[in-house]
Coordinates of C-alpha atoms in Angstrom, one line a residue:
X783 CA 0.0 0.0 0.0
X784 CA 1.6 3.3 -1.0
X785 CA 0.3 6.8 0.8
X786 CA -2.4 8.3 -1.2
X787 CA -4.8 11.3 -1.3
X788 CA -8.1 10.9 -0.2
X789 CA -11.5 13.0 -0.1
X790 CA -13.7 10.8 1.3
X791 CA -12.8 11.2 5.1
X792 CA -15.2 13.7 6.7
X793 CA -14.4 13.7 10.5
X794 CA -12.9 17.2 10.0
X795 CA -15.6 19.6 9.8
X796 CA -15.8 21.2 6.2
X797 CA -16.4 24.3 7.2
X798 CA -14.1 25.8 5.0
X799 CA -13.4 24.0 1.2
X800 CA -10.1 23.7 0.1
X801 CA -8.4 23.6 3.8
X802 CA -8.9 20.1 4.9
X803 CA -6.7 17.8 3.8
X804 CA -6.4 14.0 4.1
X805 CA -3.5 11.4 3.9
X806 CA -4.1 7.6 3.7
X807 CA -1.1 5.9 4.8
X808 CA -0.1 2.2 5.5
X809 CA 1.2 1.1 9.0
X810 CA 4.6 1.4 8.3
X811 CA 8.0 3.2 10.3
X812 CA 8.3 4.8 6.7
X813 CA 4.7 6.3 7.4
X814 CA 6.2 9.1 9.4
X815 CA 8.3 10.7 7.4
X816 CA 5.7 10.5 4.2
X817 CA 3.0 12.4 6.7
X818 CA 5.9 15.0 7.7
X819 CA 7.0 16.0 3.7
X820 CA 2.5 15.4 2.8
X821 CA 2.0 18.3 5.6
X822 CA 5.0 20.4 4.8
X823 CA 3.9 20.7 1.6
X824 CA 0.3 21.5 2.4
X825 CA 1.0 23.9 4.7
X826 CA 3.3 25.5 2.7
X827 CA 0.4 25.6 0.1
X828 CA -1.6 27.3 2.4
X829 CA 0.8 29.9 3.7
X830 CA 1.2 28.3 7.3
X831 CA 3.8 30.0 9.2
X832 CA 7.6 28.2 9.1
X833 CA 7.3 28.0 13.2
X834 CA 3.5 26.5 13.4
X835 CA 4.6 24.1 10.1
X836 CA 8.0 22.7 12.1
X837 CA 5.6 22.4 15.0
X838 CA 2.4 20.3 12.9
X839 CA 5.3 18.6 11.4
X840 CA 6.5 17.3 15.0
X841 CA 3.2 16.6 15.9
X842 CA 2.0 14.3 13.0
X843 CA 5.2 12.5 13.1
X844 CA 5.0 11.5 16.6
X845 CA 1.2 10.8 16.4
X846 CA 1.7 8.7 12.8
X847 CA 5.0 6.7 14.7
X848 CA 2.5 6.2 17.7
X849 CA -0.1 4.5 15.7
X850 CA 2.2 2.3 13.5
X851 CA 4.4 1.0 16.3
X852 CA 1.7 0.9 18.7
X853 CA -1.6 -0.1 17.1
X854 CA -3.1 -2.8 15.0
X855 CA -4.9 -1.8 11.9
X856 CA -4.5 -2.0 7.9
X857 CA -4.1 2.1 7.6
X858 CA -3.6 5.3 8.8
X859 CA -5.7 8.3 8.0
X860 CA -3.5 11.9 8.7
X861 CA -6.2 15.2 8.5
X862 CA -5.3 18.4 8.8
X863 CA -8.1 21.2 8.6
X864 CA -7.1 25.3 8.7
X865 CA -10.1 26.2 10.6
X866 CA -9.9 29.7 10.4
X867 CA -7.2 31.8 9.3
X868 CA -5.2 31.3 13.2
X869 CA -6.1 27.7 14.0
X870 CA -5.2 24.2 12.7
X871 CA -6.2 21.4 13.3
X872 CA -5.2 17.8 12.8
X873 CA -6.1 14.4 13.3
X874 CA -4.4 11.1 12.7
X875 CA -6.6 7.8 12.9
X876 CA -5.5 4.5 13.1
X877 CA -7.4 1.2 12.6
X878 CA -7.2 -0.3 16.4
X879 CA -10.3 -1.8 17.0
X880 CA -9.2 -3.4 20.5
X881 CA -11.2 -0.7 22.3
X882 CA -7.7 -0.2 24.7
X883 CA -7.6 3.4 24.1
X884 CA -3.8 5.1 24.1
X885 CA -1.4 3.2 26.3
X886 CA -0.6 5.3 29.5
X887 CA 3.2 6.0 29.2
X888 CA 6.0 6.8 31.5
X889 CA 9.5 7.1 30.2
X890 CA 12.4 7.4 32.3
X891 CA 15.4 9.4 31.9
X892 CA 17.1 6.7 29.7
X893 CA 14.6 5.3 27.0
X894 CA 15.0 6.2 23.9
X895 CA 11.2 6.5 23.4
X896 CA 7.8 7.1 24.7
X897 CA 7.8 10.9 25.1
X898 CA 5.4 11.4 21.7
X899 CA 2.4 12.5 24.0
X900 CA 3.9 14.3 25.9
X901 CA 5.3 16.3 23.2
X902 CA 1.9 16.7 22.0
X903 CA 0.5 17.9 25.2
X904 CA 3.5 20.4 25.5
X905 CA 3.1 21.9 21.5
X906 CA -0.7 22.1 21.2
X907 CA -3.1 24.7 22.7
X908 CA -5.7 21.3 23.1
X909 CA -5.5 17.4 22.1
X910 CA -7.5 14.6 22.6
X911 CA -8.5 10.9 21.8
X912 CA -12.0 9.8 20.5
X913 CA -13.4 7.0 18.7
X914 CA -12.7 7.2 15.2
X915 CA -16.1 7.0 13.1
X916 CA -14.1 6.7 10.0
X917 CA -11.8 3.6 11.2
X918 CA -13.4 2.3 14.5
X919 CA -9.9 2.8 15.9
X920 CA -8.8 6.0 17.9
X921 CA -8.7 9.6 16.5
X922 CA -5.9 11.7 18.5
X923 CA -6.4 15.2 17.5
X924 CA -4.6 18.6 18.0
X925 CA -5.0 21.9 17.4
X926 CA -3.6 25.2 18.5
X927 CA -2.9 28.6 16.9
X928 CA -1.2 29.3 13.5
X929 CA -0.4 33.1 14.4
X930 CA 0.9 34.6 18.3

């Protein structure tokens, strides 16, 4: 399965055509960095600040690695939605259909790992997990501002 394009997802709201966009990706390490260059470029498209892109582009890497190394599932679906001209959105959804939720996680000073969350939590203004309509897995979403 390559990453692909895709129109169909509409967990996003559409309030606002032309700034939602969706990634389908398979559950692979090489995942990350596909979702990183997909949401560079589309932010670049939409004239997202360099500081809130480097931050969207942390963010969906560590969400995409967290639901291909720690979830079961045939895909990944990346969104990313400019709300309004100073808030983004994004969403990545994986295909977990376990009902365990996100793992609670607790790194100590020497692993290599395990601090993905806690990045999130630190970079956006609000996160969150749901129930994914569009996979049955879980939807961890972020958002926060794209101007100071």
């Amino acid at each position: 399965m390559s990453p692909h394009t895709t129109s169909t997802p509409r967990f996003l709201e559409a309030v606002r055509p032309g700034r939602a966009h969706w990634l389908e990706l398979p559950p692979l390490r090489t995942s990350a960095g596909l979702a990183r260059r997909a949401l560079r470029d589309r932010l670049a498209s939409w004239q997202v600040p360099d500081e809130v892109c480097a931050d969207a582009v942390l963010l969906v890497s560590e969400l995409v690695t967290n639901a291909v190394l720690h979830t079961l599932g045939e895909r990944i679906l990346c969104g990313v939605q400019l709300l309004t001209d100073a808030r983004l959105r994004m969403e990545v959804h994986d295909g977990d259909r376990t009902g365990r939720g996100i793992p609670a996680c607790c790194p100590g000073p020497d692993d290599e790992g395990g601090r993905g969350l806690l990045l999130v939590r630190e970079v956006a203004d609000a996160w969150g997990v749901v129930r994914s309509p569009l996979t049955g897995g879980n939807a961890v979403w972020a958002s926060f501002a794209t101007a100071s």
